[in-house]
Tab-separated table of C-alpha atoms and ligand atoms in Angstrom:
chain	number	residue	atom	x	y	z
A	1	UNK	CA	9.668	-6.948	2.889
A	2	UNK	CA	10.241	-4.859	5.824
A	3	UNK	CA	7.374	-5.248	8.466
A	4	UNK	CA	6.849	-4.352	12.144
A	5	UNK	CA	5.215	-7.480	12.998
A	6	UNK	CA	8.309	-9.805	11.346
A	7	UNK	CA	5.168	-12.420	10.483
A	8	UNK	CA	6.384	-13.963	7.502
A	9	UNK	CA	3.563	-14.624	4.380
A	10	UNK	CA	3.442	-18.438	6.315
A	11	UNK	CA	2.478	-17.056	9.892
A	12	UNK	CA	0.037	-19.257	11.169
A	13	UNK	CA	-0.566	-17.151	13.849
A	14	UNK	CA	-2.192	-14.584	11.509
A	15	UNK	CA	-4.242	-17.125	9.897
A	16	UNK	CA	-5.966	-18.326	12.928
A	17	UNK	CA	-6.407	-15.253	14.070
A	18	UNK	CA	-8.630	-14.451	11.273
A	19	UNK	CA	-10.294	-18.255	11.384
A	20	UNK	CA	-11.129	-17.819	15.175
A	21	UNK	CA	-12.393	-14.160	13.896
A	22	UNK	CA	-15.072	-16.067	11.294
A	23	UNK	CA	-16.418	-18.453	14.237
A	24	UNK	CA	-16.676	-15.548	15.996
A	25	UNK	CA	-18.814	-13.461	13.611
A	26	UNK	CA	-21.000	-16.795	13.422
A	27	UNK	CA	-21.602	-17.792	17.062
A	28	UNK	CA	-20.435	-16.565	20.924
A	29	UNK	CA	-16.918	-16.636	20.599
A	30	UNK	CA	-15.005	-19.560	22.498
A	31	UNK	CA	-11.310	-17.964	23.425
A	32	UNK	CA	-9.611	-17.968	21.060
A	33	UNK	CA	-5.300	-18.324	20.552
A	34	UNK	CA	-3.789	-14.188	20.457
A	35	UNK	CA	-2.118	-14.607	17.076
A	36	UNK	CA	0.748	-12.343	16.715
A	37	UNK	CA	0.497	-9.331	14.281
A	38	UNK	CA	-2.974	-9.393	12.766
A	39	UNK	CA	-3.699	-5.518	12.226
A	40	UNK	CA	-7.078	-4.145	13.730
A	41	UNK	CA	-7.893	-0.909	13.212
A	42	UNK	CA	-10.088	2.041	12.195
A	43	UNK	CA	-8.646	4.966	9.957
A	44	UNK	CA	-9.609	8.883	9.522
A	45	UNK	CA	-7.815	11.022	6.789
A	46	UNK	CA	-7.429	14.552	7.843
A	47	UNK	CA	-9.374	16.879	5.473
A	48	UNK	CA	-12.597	14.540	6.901
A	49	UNK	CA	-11.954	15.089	10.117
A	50	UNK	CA	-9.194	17.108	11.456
A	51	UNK	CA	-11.476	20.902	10.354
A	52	UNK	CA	-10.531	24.416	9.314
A	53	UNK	CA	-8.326	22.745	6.256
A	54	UNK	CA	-8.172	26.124	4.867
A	55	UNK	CA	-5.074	26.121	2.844
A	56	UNK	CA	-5.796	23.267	0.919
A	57	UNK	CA	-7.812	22.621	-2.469
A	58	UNK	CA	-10.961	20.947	-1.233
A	59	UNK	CA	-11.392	24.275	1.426
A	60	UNK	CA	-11.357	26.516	-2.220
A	61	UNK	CA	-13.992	24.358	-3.883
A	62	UNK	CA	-16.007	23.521	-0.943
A	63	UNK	CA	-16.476	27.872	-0.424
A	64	UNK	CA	-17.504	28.531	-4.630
A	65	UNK	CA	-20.583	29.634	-5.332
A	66	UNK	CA	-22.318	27.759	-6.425
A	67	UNK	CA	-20.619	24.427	-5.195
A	68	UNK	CA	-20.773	20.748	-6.038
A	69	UNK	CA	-20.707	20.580	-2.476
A	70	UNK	CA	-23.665	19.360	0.190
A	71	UNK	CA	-21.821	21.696	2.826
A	72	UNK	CA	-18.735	22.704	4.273
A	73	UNK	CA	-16.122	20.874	5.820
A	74	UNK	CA	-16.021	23.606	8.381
A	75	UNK	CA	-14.687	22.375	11.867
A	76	UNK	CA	-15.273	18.727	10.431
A	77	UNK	CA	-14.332	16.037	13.785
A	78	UNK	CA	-12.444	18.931	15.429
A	79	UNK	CA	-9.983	15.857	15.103
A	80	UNK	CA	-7.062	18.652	15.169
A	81	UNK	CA	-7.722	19.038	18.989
A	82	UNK	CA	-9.340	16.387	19.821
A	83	UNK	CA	-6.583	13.557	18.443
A	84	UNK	CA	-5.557	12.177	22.001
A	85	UNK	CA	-9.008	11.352	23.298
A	86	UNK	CA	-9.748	9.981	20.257
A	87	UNK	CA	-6.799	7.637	19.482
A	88	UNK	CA	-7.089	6.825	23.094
A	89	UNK	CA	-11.076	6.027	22.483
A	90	UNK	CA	-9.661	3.518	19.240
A	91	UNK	CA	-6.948	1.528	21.650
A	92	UNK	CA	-9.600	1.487	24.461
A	93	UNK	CA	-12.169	-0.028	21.836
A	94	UNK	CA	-9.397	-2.655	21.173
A	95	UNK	CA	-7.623	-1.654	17.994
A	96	UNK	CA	-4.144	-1.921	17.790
A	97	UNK	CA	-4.062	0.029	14.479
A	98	UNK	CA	-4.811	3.579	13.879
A	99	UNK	CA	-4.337	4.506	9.900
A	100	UNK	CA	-4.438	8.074	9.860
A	101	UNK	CA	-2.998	10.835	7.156
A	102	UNK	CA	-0.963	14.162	7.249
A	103	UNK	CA	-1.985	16.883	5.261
A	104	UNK	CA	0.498	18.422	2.789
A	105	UNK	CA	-1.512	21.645	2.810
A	106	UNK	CA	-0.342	22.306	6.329
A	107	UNK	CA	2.746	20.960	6.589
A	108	UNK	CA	3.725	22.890	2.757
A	109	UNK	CA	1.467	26.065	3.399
A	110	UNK	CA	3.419	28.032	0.865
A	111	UNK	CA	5.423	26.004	-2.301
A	112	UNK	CA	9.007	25.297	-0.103
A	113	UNK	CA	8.196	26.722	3.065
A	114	UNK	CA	7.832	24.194	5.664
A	115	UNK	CA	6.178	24.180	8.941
A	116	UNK	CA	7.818	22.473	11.552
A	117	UNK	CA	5.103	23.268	13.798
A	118	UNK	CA	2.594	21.562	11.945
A	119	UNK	CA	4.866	18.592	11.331
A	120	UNK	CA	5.560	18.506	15.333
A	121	UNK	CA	1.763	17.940	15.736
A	122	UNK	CA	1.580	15.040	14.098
A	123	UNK	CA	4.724	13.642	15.517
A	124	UNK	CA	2.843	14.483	18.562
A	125	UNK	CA	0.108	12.404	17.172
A	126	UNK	CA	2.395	9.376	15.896
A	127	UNK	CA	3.772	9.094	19.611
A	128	UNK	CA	0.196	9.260	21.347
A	129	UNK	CA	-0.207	6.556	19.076
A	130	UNK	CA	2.788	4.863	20.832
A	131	UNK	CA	1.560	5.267	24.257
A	132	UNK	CA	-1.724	4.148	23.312
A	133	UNK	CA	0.187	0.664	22.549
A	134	UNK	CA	-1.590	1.578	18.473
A	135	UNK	CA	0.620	1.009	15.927
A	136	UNK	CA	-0.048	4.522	13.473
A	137	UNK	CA	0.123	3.477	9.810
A	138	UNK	CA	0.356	6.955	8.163
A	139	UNK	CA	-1.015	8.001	4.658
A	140	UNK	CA	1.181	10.936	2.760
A	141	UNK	CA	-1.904	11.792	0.819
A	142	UNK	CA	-5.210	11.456	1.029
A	143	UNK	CA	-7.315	13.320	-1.802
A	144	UNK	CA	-6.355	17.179	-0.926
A	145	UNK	CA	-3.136	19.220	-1.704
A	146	UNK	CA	-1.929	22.369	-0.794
A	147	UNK	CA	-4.119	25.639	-3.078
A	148	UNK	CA	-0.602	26.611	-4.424
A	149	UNK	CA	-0.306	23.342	-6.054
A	150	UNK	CA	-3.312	22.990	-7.580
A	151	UNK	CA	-3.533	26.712	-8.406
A	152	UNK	CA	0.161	25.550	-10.426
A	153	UNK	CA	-1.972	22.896	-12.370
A	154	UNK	CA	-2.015	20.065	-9.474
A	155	UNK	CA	-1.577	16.403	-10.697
A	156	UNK	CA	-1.844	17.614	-13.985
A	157	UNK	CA	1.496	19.574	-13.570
A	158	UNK	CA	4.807	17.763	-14.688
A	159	UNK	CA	6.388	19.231	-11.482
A	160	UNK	CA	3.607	17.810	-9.492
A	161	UNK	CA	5.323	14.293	-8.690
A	162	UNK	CA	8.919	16.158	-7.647
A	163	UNK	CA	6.700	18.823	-5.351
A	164	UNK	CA	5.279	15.744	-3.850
A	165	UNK	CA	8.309	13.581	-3.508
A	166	UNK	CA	10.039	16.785	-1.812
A	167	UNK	CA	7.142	17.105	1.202
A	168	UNK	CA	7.450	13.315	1.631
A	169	UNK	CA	11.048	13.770	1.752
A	170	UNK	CA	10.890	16.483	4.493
A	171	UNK	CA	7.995	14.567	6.665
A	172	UNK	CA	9.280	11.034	6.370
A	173	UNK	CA	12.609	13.028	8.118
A	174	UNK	CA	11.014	14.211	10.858
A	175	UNK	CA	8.450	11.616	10.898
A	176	UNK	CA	9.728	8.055	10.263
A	177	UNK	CA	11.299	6.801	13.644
A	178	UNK	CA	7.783	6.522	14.973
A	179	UNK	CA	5.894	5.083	11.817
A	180	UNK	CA	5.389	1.718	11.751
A	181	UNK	CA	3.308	1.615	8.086
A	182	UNK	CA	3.381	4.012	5.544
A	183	UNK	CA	1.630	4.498	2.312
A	184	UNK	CA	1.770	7.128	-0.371
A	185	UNK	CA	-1.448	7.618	-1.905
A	186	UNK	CA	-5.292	7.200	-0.725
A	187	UNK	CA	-7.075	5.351	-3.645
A	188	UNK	CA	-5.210	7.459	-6.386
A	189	UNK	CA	-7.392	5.440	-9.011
A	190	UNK	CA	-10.423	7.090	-7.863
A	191	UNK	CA	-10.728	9.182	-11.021
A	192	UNK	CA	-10.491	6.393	-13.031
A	193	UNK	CA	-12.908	4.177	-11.282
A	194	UNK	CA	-15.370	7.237	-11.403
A	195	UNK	CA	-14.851	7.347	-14.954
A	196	UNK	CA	-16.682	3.993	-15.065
A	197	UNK	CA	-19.005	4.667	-12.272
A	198	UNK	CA	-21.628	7.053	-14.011
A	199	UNK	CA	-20.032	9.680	-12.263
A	200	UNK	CA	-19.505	13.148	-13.896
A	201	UNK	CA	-19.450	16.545	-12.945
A	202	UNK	CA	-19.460	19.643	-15.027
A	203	UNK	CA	-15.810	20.171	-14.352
A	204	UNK	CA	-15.213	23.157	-16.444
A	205	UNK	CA	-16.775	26.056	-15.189
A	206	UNK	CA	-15.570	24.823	-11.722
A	207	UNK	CA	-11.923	24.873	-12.225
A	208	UNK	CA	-12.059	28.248	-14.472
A	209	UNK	CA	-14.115	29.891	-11.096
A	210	UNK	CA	-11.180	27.810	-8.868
A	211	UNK	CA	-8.790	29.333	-10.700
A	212	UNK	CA	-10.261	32.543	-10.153
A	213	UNK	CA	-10.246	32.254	-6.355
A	214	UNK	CA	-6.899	31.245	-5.962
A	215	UNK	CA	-5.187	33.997	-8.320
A	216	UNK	CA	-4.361	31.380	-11.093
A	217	UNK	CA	-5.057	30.740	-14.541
A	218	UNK	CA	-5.393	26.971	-13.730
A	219	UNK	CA	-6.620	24.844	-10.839
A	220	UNK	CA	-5.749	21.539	-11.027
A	221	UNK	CA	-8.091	19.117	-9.180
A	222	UNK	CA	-7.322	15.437	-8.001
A	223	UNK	CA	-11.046	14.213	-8.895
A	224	UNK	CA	-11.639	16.750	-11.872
A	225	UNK	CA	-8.380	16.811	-13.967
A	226	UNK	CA	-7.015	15.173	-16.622
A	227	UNK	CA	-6.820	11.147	-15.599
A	228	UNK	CA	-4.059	10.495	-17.536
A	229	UNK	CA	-1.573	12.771	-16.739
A	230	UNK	CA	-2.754	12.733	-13.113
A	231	UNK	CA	-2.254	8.424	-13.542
A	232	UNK	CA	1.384	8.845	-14.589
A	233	UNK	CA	2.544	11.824	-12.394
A	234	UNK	CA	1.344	10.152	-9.569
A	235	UNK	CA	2.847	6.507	-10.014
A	236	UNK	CA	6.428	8.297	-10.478
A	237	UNK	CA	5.809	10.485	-7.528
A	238	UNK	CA	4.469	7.143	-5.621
A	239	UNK	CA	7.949	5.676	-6.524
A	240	UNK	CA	10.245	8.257	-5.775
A	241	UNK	CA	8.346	9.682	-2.334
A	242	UNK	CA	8.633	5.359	-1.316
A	243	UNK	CA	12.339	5.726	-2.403
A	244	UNK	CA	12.580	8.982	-0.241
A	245	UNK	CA	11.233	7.689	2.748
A	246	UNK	CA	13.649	4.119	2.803
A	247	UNK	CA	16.307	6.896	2.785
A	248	UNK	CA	14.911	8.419	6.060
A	249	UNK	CA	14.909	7.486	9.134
A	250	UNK	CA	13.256	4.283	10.581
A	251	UNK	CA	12.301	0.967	8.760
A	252	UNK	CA	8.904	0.576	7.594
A	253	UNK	CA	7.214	-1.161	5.209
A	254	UNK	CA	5.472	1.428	2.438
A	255	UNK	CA	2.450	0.412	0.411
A	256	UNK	CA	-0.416	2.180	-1.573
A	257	UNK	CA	-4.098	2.146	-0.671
A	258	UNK	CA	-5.938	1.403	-3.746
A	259	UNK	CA	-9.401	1.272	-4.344
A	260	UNK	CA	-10.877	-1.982	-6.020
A	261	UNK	CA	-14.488	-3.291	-6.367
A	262	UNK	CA	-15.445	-6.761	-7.171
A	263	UNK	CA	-15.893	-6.482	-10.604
A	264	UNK	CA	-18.506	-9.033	-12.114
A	265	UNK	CA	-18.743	-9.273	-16.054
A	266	UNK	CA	-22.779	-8.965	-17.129
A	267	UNK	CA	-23.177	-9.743	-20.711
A	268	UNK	CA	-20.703	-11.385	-23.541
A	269	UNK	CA	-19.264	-7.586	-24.512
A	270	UNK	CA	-18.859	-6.983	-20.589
A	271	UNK	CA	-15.664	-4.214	-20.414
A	272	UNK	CA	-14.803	-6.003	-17.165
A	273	UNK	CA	-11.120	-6.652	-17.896
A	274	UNK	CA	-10.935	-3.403	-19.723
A	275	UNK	CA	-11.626	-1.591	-16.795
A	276	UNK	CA	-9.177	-3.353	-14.492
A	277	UNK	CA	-6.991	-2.753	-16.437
A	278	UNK	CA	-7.230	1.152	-16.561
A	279	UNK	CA	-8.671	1.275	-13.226
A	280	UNK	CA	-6.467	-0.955	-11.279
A	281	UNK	CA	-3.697	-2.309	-13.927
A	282	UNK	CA	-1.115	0.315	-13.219
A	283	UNK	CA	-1.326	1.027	-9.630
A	284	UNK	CA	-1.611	-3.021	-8.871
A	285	UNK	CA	1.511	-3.133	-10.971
A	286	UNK	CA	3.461	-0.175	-8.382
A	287	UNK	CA	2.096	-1.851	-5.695
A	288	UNK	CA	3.848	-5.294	-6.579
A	289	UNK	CA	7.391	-3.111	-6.505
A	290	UNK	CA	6.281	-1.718	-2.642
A	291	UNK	CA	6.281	-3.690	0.167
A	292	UNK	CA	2.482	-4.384	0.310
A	293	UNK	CA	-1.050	-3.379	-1.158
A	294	UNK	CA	-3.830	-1.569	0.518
A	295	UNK	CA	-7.292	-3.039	-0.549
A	296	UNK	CA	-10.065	-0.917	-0.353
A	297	UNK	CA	-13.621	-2.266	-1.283
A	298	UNK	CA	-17.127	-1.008	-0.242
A	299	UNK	CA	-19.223	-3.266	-2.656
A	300	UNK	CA	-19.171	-5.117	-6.107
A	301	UNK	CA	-19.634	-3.580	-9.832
A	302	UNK	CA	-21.982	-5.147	-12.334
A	303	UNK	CA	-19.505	-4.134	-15.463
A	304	UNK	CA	-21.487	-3.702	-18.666
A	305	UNK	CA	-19.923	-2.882	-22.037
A	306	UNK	CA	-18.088	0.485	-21.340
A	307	UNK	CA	-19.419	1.337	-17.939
A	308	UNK	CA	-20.806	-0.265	-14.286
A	309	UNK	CA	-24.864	-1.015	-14.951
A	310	UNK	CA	-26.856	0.266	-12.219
A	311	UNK	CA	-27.549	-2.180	-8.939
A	312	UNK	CA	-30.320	-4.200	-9.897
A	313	UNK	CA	-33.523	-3.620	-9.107
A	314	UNK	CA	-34.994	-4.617	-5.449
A	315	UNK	CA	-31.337	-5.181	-3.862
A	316	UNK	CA	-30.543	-3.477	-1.001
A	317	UNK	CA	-28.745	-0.038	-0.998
A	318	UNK	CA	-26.327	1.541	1.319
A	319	UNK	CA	-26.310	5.535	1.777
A	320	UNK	CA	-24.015	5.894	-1.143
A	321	UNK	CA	-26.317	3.904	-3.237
A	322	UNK	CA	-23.907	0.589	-3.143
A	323	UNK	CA	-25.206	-2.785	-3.388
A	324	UNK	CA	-24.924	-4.310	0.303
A	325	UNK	CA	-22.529	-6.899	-0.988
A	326	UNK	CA	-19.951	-7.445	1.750
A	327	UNK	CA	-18.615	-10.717	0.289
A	328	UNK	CA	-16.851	-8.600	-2.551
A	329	UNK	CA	-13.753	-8.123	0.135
A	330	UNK	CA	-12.972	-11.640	-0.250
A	331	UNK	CA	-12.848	-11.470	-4.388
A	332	UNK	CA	-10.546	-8.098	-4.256
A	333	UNK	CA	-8.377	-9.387	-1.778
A	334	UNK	CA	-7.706	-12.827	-4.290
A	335	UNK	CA	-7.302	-10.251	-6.881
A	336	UNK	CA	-5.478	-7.926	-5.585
A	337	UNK	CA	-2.931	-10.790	-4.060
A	338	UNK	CA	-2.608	-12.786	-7.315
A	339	UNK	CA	-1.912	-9.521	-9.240
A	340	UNK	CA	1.162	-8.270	-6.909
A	341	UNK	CA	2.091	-11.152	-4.773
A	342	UNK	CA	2.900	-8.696	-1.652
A	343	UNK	CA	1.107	-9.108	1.238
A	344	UNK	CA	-2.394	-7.520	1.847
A	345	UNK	CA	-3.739	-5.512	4.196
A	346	UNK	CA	-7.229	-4.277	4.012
A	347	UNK	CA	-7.108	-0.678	4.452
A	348	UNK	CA	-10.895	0.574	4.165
A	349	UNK	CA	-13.794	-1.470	4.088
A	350	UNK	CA	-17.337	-0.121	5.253
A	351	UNK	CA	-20.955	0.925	4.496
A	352	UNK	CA	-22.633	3.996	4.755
A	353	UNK	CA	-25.759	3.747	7.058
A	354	UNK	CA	-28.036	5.036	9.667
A	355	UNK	CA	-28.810	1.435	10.940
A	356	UNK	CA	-25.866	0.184	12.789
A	357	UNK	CA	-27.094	-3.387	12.915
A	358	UNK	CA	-26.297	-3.520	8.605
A	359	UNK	CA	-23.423	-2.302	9.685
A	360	UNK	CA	-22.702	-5.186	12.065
A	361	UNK	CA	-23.953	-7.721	9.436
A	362	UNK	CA	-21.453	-6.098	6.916
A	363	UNK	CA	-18.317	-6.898	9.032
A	364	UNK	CA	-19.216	-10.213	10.172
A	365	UNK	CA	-19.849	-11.133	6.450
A	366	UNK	CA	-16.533	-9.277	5.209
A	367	UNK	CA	-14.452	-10.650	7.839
A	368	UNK	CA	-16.081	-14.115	6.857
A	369	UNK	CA	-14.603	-13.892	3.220
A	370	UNK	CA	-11.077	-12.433	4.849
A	371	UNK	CA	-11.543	-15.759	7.020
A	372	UNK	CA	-12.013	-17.689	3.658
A	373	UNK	CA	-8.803	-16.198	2.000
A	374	UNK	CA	-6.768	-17.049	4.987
A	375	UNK	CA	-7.944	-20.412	4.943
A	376	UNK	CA	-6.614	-20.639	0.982
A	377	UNK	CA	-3.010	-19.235	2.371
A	378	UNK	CA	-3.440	-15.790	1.241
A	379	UNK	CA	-1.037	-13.399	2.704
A	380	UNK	CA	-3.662	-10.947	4.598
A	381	UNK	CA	-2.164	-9.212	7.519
A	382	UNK	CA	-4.992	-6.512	8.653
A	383	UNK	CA	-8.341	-5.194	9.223
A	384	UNK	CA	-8.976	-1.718	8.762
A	385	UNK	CA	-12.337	-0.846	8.866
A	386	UNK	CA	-13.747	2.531	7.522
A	387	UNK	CA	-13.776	4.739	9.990
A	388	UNK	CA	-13.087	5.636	13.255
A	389	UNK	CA	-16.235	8.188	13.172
A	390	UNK	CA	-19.009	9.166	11.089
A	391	UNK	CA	-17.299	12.164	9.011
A	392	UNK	CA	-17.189	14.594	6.154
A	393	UNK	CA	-18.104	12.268	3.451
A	394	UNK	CA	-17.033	14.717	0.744
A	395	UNK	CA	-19.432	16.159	-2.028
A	396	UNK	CA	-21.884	14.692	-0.072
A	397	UNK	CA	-21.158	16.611	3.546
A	398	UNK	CA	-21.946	14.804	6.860
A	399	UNK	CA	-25.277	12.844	5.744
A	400	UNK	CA	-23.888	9.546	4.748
A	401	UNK	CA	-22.803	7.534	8.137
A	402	UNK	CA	-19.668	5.399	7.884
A	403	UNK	CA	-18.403	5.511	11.584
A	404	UNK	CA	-17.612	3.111	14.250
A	405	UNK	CA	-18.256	5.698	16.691
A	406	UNK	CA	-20.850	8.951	16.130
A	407	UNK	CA	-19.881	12.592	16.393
A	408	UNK	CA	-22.371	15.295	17.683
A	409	UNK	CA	-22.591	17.854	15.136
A	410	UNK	CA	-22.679	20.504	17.398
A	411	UNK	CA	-21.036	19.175	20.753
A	412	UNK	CA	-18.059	17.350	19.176
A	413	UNK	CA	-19.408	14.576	21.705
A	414	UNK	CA	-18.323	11.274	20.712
A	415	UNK	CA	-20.591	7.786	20.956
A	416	UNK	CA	-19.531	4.463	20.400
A	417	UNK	CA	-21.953	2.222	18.669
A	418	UNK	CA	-22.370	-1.122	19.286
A	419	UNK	CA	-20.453	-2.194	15.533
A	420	UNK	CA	-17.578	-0.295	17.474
A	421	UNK	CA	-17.822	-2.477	20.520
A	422	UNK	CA	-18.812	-5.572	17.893
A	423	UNK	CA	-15.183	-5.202	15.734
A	424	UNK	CA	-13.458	-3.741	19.345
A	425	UNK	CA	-13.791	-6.429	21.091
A	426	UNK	CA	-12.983	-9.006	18.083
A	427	UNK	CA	-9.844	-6.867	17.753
A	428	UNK	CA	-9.215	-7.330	21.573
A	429	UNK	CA	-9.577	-11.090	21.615
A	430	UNK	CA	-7.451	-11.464	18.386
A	431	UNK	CA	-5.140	-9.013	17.974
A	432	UNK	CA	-1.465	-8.623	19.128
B	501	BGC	C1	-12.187	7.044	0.640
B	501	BGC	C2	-12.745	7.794	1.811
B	501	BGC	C3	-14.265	7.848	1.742
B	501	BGC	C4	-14.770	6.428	1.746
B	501	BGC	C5	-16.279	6.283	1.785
B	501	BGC	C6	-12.972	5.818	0.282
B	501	BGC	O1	-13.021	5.668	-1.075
B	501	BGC	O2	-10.841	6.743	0.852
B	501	BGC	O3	-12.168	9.070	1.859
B	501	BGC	O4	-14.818	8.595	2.758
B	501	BGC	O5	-14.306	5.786	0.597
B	501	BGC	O6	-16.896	6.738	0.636
């Protein structure tokens, strides 16, 4: 294992950080020891926020008529631009962590053809990171590819895991002296979770119009194509684009962000360890042969015979329609740990909502169950909380409110709410 902070799985440091962070959700916080290397941060993936992602996938689907889509990504977070106030807005919150991805669409624009320029703006990014005294964990792919790949089949593609691997290649070159993290892939088990989630779109008629658009006779989508092909092109491409960036330059650990929700078994025929096993079986399994594992909860799953049963009835909802269960960090981190046995970091955890003090309640109850883990000498080494500011929140556009910090819609005006100054200042009192 090959990690900025050195902290070894035993660091006490870490653990007390995260122990002092508990009593602090609980009561006024006494001071408390600065542990060394406990990861705070807040993370944004570019087609949410960076705007104008016009050569890439989602920009084609989002413009169909009609669309699955609320709205338009359009000039999203303006985060393009805007990047150095905003990473300096996360470090002056107190985060020492910023996870944010590239976007293969720009950097690839055209299959093999390259663009340094677009690949020098996020070194730029990467080093305003640096100044900011934020330590950028970097994502190589976070839901969109470039409209040539998909219009070539996408993840359904044999070639797709070699076209990948090859952009990795080229970025991790230009890239990897200033990265301290790195991970692959952004939840690439979504499509199976949603397969269990109730979830379904009329795919079809979508892709044949996509195909249309783009000049193809396929489009190949990341949440509409085939699950199983996408499942093993993208754990080979996973291996090889972690193989391709050790070759590269600088030494950083690489991981995987996976999604994973605390999966409770209702009823004797409950499919509960079916479904981990197709949902989170193979990519906990590449995970345990990287150097850690992102975990990624939002809420638990009451896991019936062959699919999640609705929330039951009276229990309060989030925006996205998720229980409010905060506590189910604490079972996917034990999970996810005693599945792999690499260190953890939590990569996203949040709730969608208009009322910031849920929001509050959320973390101080998820950080509680982190707190508990630590206490049973689980390896957890960070707190990423999802996000850094209320965003495109994909088919469902810019209603659903998962941010720290709120954009104006029309201004590009950022506000801080008081969550952001809640987690900030925790960050500030124990991080590095
Ligand atoms: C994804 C994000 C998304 C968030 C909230 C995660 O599954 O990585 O892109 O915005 O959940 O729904």
């Amino acid at each position: 294992m090959q990690d900025q902070d050195s902290d070894s799985s035993d660091t006490p440091g870490t653990r007390r950080g995260f122990v002092a962070l508990a009593s602090a959700a609980m009561a006024p916080a006494p001071p408390t020891p600065i542990p060394k290397g406990v990861r705070w941060g807040a993370p944004t993936p570019p087609h949410q926020v960076e705007g104008n992602n016009v050569n890439s996938d989602l920009w084609l689907l989002e413009h169909l008529k009609p669309t699955i889509f609320a709205e338009p990504s359009g000039d999203a977070c303006d985060h393009y631009h805007r990047y150095p106030q905003d990473i300096k807005m996360l470090a002056g919150l107190g985060f020492n962590t910023y996870r944010f991805s590239i976007e293969w669409a720009r950097i690839e624009p055209e299959p093999g053809f390259f663009s340094n320029a677009a690949l020098d703006h996020y070194r730029r990014m990467l080093a305003a990171c640096h100044e900011n005294n934020v330590q950028p964990m970097l994502t190589f792919h976070h839901f969109t590819s470039p409209r040539w790949f998909a219009a070539q089949g996408g993840w359904d593609d044999p070639a797709s895991s070699g076209h990948f691997t090859r952009y990795v290649e080229r970025a991790a070159k230009r890239l990897g002296d200033l990265i301290s993290y790195a991970t692959t892939f952004n939840e690439p088990n979504v499509p199976a979770l949603l397969s269990w989630m109730n979830f379904s779109f009329p795919a079809g008629p979508i892709l044949e119009k996509a195909a249309r658009a783009a000049g193809s006779d396929r489009f190949g989508s990341f949440f509409l194509g085939d699950r199983e092909k996408l499942r093993d092109h993208m754990i080979a491409a996973h291996h090889s684009a972690l193989a391709a960036m050790k070759s590269g330059p600088g030494k950083y650990p690489v991981g995987v962000n996976i999604a994973i929700g605390d999966d409770q078994a209702v009823g004797p025929d409950s499919g509960r360890d079916r479904k981990r096993e197709e949902v989170y079986g193979p990519w906990l399994r590449a995970a345990s042969k990287s150097d850690f594992v992102g975990v990624q909860t939002y809420s638990r799953a009451r896991v019936g015979k062959d699919k999640d049963l609705p929330p039951e009835p009276g229990v309060e909802l989030t925006q996205m329609g998720y229980e409010f269960w905060p506590e189910a960090l604490g079972e996917t981190i034990r999970y996810a740990a005693a599945q792999t046995k690499v260190p953890v970091y939590v990569t996203e955890n949040g709730i969608g909502t208009e009322d910031d003090s849920r929001r509050i309640e959320y973390i101080q109850r998820a950080l509680g169950a982190v707190s508990k883990c630590l206490a049973d000498k689980i390896d957890v080494r960070g707190y990423i909380h999802w996000s850094l500011m209320d965003n495109f929140e994909w088919m469902f556009g810019y209603r659903p409110k998962f941010g720290l910090v709120a954009v104006n819609r029309e201004t590009q005006e950022r506000t801080p709410k008081p969550s952001a100054r809640f987690l900030g200042d925790l960050a500030r009192r124990n991080g590095a």
